Coordinates of C-alpha atoms in Angstrom, one line a residue:
M10 CA 215.3 178.4 54.9
R11 CA 214.8 175.0 56.7
R12 CA 218.4 174.0 55.8
I13 CA 219.9 177.1 57.5
T14 CA 217.6 177.2 60.5
K15 CA 218.3 175.4 63.7
N16 CA 215.4 173.1 64.7
P17 CA 213.5 173.9 61.5
N18 CA 210.4 171.9 62.5
E19 CA 209.8 174.4 65.3
H20 CA 209.8 177.4 63.0
F21 CA 208.6 176.3 59.5
P22 CA 206.2 173.7 58.2
K23 CA 207.7 170.6 56.6
K24 CA 205.9 171.3 53.3
L25 CA 203.4 173.8 51.9
S26 CA 199.9 172.9 50.9
R27 CA 196.8 174.7 49.6
E28 CA 195.0 173.9 52.8
L29 CA 197.8 175.3 54.9
L30 CA 197.9 178.5 52.9
A31 CA 194.1 178.9 53.0
R32 CA 194.0 178.5 56.8
A33 CA 196.8 181.0 57.3
E34 CA 195.0 183.5 55.0
N35 CA 191.9 183.1 57.1
G36 CA 193.9 183.8 60.3
K37 CA 194.0 180.2 61.5
G38 CA 196.7 177.7 62.1
R39 CA 200.1 177.9 63.8
W40 CA 202.1 178.8 60.8
Q41 CA 200.9 182.3 60.0
E42 CA 204.0 184.1 61.1
A43 CA 206.2 181.5 59.4
L44 CA 204.4 181.8 56.1
S45 CA 204.7 185.5 56.3
T46 CA 208.5 185.1 56.7
I47 CA 208.7 182.7 53.8
H48 CA 206.7 185.1 51.7
R49 CA 209.0 188.0 52.4
E50 CA 212.1 185.9 51.8
A51 CA 210.6 184.7 48.4
L52 CA 209.8 188.3 47.5
Y53 CA 213.4 189.4 48.4
D54 CA 214.7 186.5 46.3
R55 CA 212.8 187.7 43.3
M56 CA 214.2 191.2 43.5
R57 CA 217.7 190.7 44.8
R58 CA 218.9 187.3 43.6
E59 CA 219.1 185.2 40.5
N60 CA 219.2 181.4 40.9
G61 CA 220.3 182.0 44.5
D62 CA 223.2 184.3 43.6
P63 CA 222.9 188.0 44.6
L64 CA 222.2 190.7 42.0
F65 CA 224.2 193.8 43.0
S66 CA 222.4 196.9 41.9
F67 CA 220.9 200.1 43.1
T68 CA 217.6 199.4 41.3
G69 CA 217.3 196.1 43.2
K70 CA 217.9 197.9 46.5
F71 CA 215.3 200.6 45.6
S72 CA 212.7 197.9 44.6
Q73 CA 213.3 195.9 47.8
E74 CA 213.1 198.9 50.2
T75 CA 210.1 200.4 48.5
T76 CA 208.2 197.2 48.3
F77 CA 208.7 196.3 51.9
T78 CA 207.9 199.8 53.1
L79 CA 204.5 199.6 51.2
L80 CA 203.8 196.2 52.7
T81 CA 204.6 197.4 56.2
L82 CA 202.4 200.4 55.8
Y83 CA 199.5 198.3 54.6
E84 CA 199.9 195.9 57.5
R85 CA 199.9 198.8 60.0
L86 CA 197.0 200.7 58.4
L87 CA 194.5 197.9 57.7
P88 CA 193.5 197.3 61.3
K89 CA 193.0 201.0 62.0
L90 CA 190.9 201.9 58.9
N91 CA 187.1 202.0 59.0
C92 CA 186.4 200.6 55.5
S93 CA 182.8 199.4 56.2
D94 CA 180.2 200.1 53.5
V95 CA 182.9 201.5 51.2
P96 CA 183.4 199.3 48.0
L97 CA 186.7 197.5 48.1
A98 CA 187.9 198.9 44.8
Q99 CA 187.3 202.5 46.1
T100 CA 189.0 201.8 49.3
I101 CA 192.2 200.4 47.6
W102 CA 192.2 203.3 45.1
L103 CA 192.0 205.8 48.0
L104 CA 195.0 204.1 49.5
V105 CA 196.8 204.2 46.2
E106 CA 196.3 207.9 45.9
N107 CA 196.9 208.9 49.5
V108 CA 199.4 206.3 50.8
F109 CA 201.1 204.2 48.2
A110 CA 201.8 206.9 45.6
P111 CA 203.1 209.4 48.1
T112 CA 205.4 206.8 49.6
V113 CA 206.8 205.9 46.2
F114 CA 207.2 209.6 45.5
I115 CA 209.3 210.3 48.6
K116 CA 211.5 207.3 47.9
M117 CA 212.1 208.6 44.4
I118 CA 212.9 212.0 45.7
E119 CA 215.5 210.5 48.1
E120 CA 217.2 208.3 45.5
W121 CA 216.7 209.9 42.0
R122 CA 220.3 211.0 41.7
L123 CA 221.5 207.4 41.7
G124 CA 219.4 206.4 38.7
L125 CA 220.2 206.7 35.0
G126 CA 218.9 209.9 33.5
T127 CA 215.2 210.1 34.2
E128 CA 214.9 206.6 35.6
W129 CA 213.5 207.9 38.9
L130 CA 212.5 211.4 37.9
G131 CA 208.9 211.8 38.9
E132 CA 206.3 211.4 36.2
S133 CA 209.1 210.6 33.7
C134 CA 210.1 207.5 35.7
W135 CA 210.8 204.5 33.4
Y136 CA 208.6 202.2 35.4
L137 CA 205.3 204.0 34.8
P138 CA 203.1 203.5 31.7
A139 CA 203.0 206.5 29.4
K140 CA 201.0 207.7 26.4
S141 CA 203.0 207.5 23.2
D142 CA 201.9 208.0 19.6
G143 CA 198.3 207.5 20.4
G144 CA 198.9 204.4 22.4
I145 CA 200.3 203.3 25.8
Q146 CA 204.0 202.5 26.3
K147 CA 204.3 199.9 29.0
P148 CA 207.1 199.7 31.6
V149 CA 209.0 196.8 29.9
S150 CA 208.8 198.6 26.6
R151 CA 210.2 201.8 28.2
V152 CA 213.1 200.1 29.9
L153 CA 213.8 198.1 26.7
D154 CA 214.0 201.3 24.7
C155 CA 216.5 202.7 27.1
W156 CA 218.5 199.5 27.0
L157 CA 218.5 199.5 23.2
R158 CA 219.8 203.0 23.1
V159 CA 222.5 202.3 25.6
S160 CA 223.6 199.1 23.8
G161 CA 223.7 200.9 20.5
F162 CA 220.7 199.2 18.9
R163 CA 217.9 201.3 17.5
T164 CA 215.6 198.4 16.5
A165 CA 214.9 194.8 17.1
Y166 CA 216.7 194.1 13.9
G167 CA 219.8 195.6 15.3
V168 CA 219.7 193.2 18.2
S169 CA 219.4 190.1 16.1
Q170 CA 221.9 191.4 13.5
S171 CA 224.6 191.8 16.2
L172 CA 224.5 188.0 16.7
T173 CA 225.7 187.5 13.2
R174 CA 228.4 190.2 13.2
G175 CA 231.6 188.9 11.7
K176 CA 229.8 186.5 9.3
P177 CA 230.5 187.2 5.6
D178 CA 226.8 187.0 4.7
K179 CA 223.5 185.4 5.8
S180 CA 223.9 182.4 3.5
V181 CA 226.7 180.9 5.6
L182 CA 224.8 181.3 9.0
D183 CA 224.7 178.0 10.9
E184 CA 221.2 176.8 11.7
Q185 CA 221.5 177.5 15.5
T186 CA 222.7 181.1 15.0
E187 CA 219.9 181.8 12.5
K188 CA 217.3 180.5 14.9
R189 CA 218.6 182.7 17.7
W190 CA 218.7 185.6 15.2
K191 CA 215.0 185.2 14.5
T192 CA 214.0 184.4 18.1
W193 CA 215.6 187.6 19.6
K194 CA 214.2 189.8 16.8
K195 CA 210.7 188.5 17.3
S196 CA 210.9 188.7 21.1
V197 CA 212.2 192.3 21.2
E198 CA 209.6 193.4 18.6
R199 CA 206.8 191.9 20.7
W200 CA 208.0 193.4 24.0
R201 CA 208.5 196.9 22.4
N202 CA 204.9 196.7 21.2
G203 CA 203.7 196.1 24.7
K204 CA 203.0 192.3 24.5
S205 CA 203.3 190.4 27.7
V206 CA 206.6 188.9 28.7
Q207 CA 206.4 185.2 29.5
S208 CA 208.9 185.4 32.3
V209 CA 211.5 187.8 33.7
Q210 CA 214.2 185.2 33.0
K211 CA 213.8 185.9 29.2
L212 CA 214.6 189.5 29.8
H213 CA 217.6 188.5 31.9
R214 CA 218.9 186.2 29.1
L215 CA 218.6 189.2 26.7
V216 CA 220.9 191.2 29.1
E217 CA 223.4 188.3 29.3
T218 CA 223.5 187.8 25.6
F219 CA 224.5 191.4 24.9
A220 CA 226.2 192.2 28.2
K221 CA 229.3 193.6 26.5
N222 CA 227.3 196.2 24.6
V223 CA 226.1 198.0 27.8
A224 CA 229.2 197.4 30.0
W225 CA 230.3 201.0 29.3
L226 CA 227.3 202.4 31.4
D227 CA 226.3 199.7 33.9
E228 CA 226.8 196.1 34.9
P229 CA 224.5 193.3 33.7
D230 CA 223.1 193.0 37.2
G231 CA 221.9 196.6 37.1
W232 CA 220.0 196.0 33.9
K233 CA 218.6 192.7 35.1
A234 CA 217.2 194.5 38.2
R235 CA 215.7 197.2 35.9
F236 CA 213.9 194.6 33.8
T237 CA 212.8 192.8 36.9
L238 CA 211.2 195.9 38.3
A239 CA 209.7 196.8 34.9
F240 CA 208.3 193.3 34.6
A241 CA 206.6 193.6 38.0
A242 CA 205.4 197.1 37.4
Q243 CA 203.8 196.1 34.1
N244 CA 202.0 193.2 35.7
L245 CA 200.9 195.5 38.5
C246 CA 199.6 198.1 36.0
E247 CA 197.6 195.5 34.1
A248 CA 196.0 194.3 37.3
M249 CA 195.2 197.9 38.2
D250 CA 193.5 198.5 34.9
E251 CA 191.3 195.5 35.4
T252 CA 190.6 196.0 39.1
F253 CA 190.0 199.8 39.2
E254 CA 188.2 200.2 36.0
S255 CA 185.1 201.6 37.7
A256 CA 187.1 204.0 39.9
S257 CA 189.3 205.6 37.3
K258 CA 189.6 205.6 33.5
Q259 CA 192.9 204.0 32.5
P260 CA 194.0 203.8 36.2
S261 CA 197.6 202.9 35.6
L262 CA 198.1 206.0 33.4
A263 CA 196.9 208.1 36.4
L264 CA 200.0 207.1 38.4
A265 CA 202.2 209.7 36.7
G266 CA 199.6 212.4 37.3
M267 CA 199.5 211.5 41.0
L268 CA 203.3 212.0 41.3
R269 CA 203.1 215.3 39.5
R270 CA 200.3 216.6 41.7
I271 CA 202.2 215.6 44.9
A272 CA 205.3 217.5 43.5
D273 CA 203.1 220.5 42.9
E274 CA 201.8 220.5 46.5
H275 CA 205.3 221.5 47.7
I276 CA 205.1 219.4 50.9
V277 CA 207.5 220.9 53.4
C278 CA 210.2 219.0 55.2
D279 CA 212.2 219.7 58.4
D280 CA 216.0 219.9 58.4
G281 CA 216.3 216.4 60.0
K282 CA 214.0 214.9 57.3
R283 CA 211.8 213.4 60.0
L284 CA 208.7 214.5 58.1
A285 CA 210.1 212.8 54.9
D286 CA 210.4 209.4 56.4
P287 CA 208.8 206.9 53.9
H288 CA 206.8 205.3 56.7
T289 CA 205.1 208.5 57.7
F290 CA 205.4 210.8 54.7
Y291 CA 201.8 209.9 53.6
A292 CA 200.7 211.3 57.0
T293 CA 202.8 214.4 56.7
R294 CA 201.1 215.2 53.4
L295 CA 197.6 214.6 54.7
I296 CA 198.3 216.7 57.8
Q297 CA 199.6 219.6 55.7
R298 CA 196.6 219.4 53.3
Q299 CA 194.2 219.5 56.3
M300 CA 196.0 222.5 57.9
R301 CA 195.9 224.4 54.7
A302 CA 192.2 223.7 54.3
N303 CA 191.2 224.9 57.8
G304 CA 193.5 228.0 57.9
E305 CA 195.9 226.6 60.5
W306 CA 198.7 226.5 58.0
D307 CA 198.6 230.3 57.3
K308 CA 198.5 231.0 61.0
M309 CA 201.6 229.0 61.6
V310 CA 203.7 230.3 58.6
G311 CA 202.7 233.8 59.5
Q312 CA 205.1 233.6 62.5
I313 CA 208.1 232.6 60.3
P314 CA 210.7 235.3 59.9
K315 CA 211.2 236.4 56.3
S316 CA 214.8 237.6 56.7
A317 CA 217.8 237.4 59.0
G318 CA 217.0 240.9 60.3
R319 CA 220.3 241.5 62.0
T320 CA 223.7 243.0 61.4
F321 CA 226.9 242.3 63.3
P322 CA 229.5 244.6 64.7
P323 CA 233.1 244.3 63.4
E324 CA 234.2 242.5 66.5
A325 CA 231.7 239.7 66.2
S326 CA 233.4 236.3 65.8
D327 CA 232.9 234.0 62.9
D328 CA 231.4 231.4 65.3
E329 CA 228.9 233.8 66.6
I330 CA 227.8 234.8 63.1
A331 CA 227.6 231.1 62.0
R332 CA 225.5 230.1 65.0
Y333 CA 223.1 232.9 64.4
R334 CA 222.8 232.1 60.7
D335 CA 222.2 228.5 61.5
A336 CA 219.5 229.4 64.0
I337 CA 217.7 231.8 61.7
S338 CA 218.0 229.4 58.8
W339 CA 216.3 226.8 61.0
R340 CA 213.5 229.2 62.0
M341 CA 212.9 230.2 58.3
N342 CA 212.2 226.5 57.3
S343 CA 208.4 226.0 57.6
G344 CA 209.1 222.2 57.9
N345 CA 210.8 222.8 61.2
W346 CA 207.9 224.8 62.4
L347 CA 205.5 222.0 61.4
L348 CA 207.5 219.4 63.2
E349 CA 207.6 221.6 66.3
H350 CA 203.9 222.1 66.0
L351 CA 203.3 218.3 65.9
E352 CA 205.6 217.7 68.8
Q353 CA 203.5 220.2 70.9
K354 CA 200.3 218.4 69.8
A355 CA 201.8 215.1 70.8
V356 CA 202.7 216.4 74.2
A357 CA 199.2 217.8 74.7
A358 CA 197.7 214.5 73.7
G359 CA 199.9 212.6 76.2
R360 CA 201.7 210.8 73.4
L361 CA 205.1 212.4 74.0
K362 CA 207.1 213.5 77.0
P363 CA 207.9 217.3 77.2
D364 CA 211.3 218.1 75.9
G365 CA 211.9 214.4 75.0
A366 CA 214.9 213.6 72.9
C367 CA 215.6 209.9 73.4
C368 CA 215.0 207.2 70.8
A369 CA 211.8 206.1 72.5
D370 CA 210.4 209.7 72.1
Y371 CA 211.3 209.7 68.4
V372 CA 209.4 206.5 68.0
A373 CA 206.4 207.9 69.9
L374 CA 206.3 211.0 67.8
D375 CA 206.5 209.0 64.5
S376 CA 203.7 206.8 65.9
Y377 CA 201.6 209.9 66.7
I378 CA 202.2 211.4 63.2
F379 CA 201.2 208.0 61.7
D380 CA 198.0 208.0 63.6
L381 CA 197.1 211.5 62.5
G382 CA 197.5 210.2 59.0
V383 CA 195.1 207.3 59.8
S384 CA 192.6 209.8 61.1
E385 CA 192.7 211.8 57.9
L386 CA 192.3 208.6 55.9
N387 CA 189.2 207.6 57.9
K388 CA 187.8 211.1 57.2
L389 CA 188.2 210.4 53.4
L390 CA 186.6 206.9 53.8
D391 CA 183.7 208.5 55.7
S392 CA 183.2 210.9 52.8
K393 CA 183.2 207.9 50.4
R394 CA 180.7 206.2 52.7
K395 CA 178.3 209.2 52.7
E396 CA 178.5 209.3 48.9
A397 CA 177.6 205.7 48.6
G398 CA 174.7 206.2 51.0
K399 CA 173.3 209.1 48.9
R400 CA 173.5 206.9 45.8

């Protein structure tokens, strides 16, 4: 980054040190913003590049967009939340349930058609741990199983055996090939059994070694990105199981259930998908839950027409019929009513100009919806605080 930046000494430190990082973490020093930029660039590099070269894949794009959305949400939320007297693990778990999981859910809803099979399909998503045969199948193991099926291997033995294909028998294997044979067989067996992967580069080398076997379905870059995400998801899940042990039994296994419950809630969306924006969807969900709880939702949807309720004379033009159908279709979508309801509330609160339609007004409305979500989160934190006080 220093090489490609004009006057680098003005923008980035000459070198990184523990003291420099510690000061920035405590909100001190002049390089806080620069270190944040370096951190984000390093994170992008891990997801979208390999040895400096780009990895072109949809999964890499999905990983990058989702990760940076979650980071941005956390940065915006943290100063506005009243977390005092609520244990840290409970606070973070509350955010996982009500912010992070809904955000991942809506990203998956937007993009699932671009995945392979059930790759992004809700609770069946490849990157979530799942119960299997009395145990837990971890993300790397799940993606590895999918890769084995695509490449035509059913077992770790099949992987290693393919390295010797074309040899008359094992007795004539050269020492190097036999060593590779044993190494890949052992590694794949360990990873399938849920053992930790030493580095994501090992998974990338597996993809490179057998690239021709999966070329019929996807490029090596695509599978490298899948293994990169699975590697990160597995490390995250292991950290969750350690950190949130008191908050939830087997916390990482709860992630699939969170996605299923969000799907069952049938969160509505407007025609323009404003309410489904990943940066505000968490708030959309909390707002709808609150409206349903206090009866405001039933009052609103009671005004929605149930049918077109009109017939047209023979002389009516196609354009006239189409315009009416579009209008009634819009009015029959409860998501449009909700957006209109929130616009009216924003105007009443002085956060939005009446009949505003410019970009600034869109930003103002999104900011208002975001803050409504913050208010609901603080109510949940207050409930946790009262529970802690009673104990």
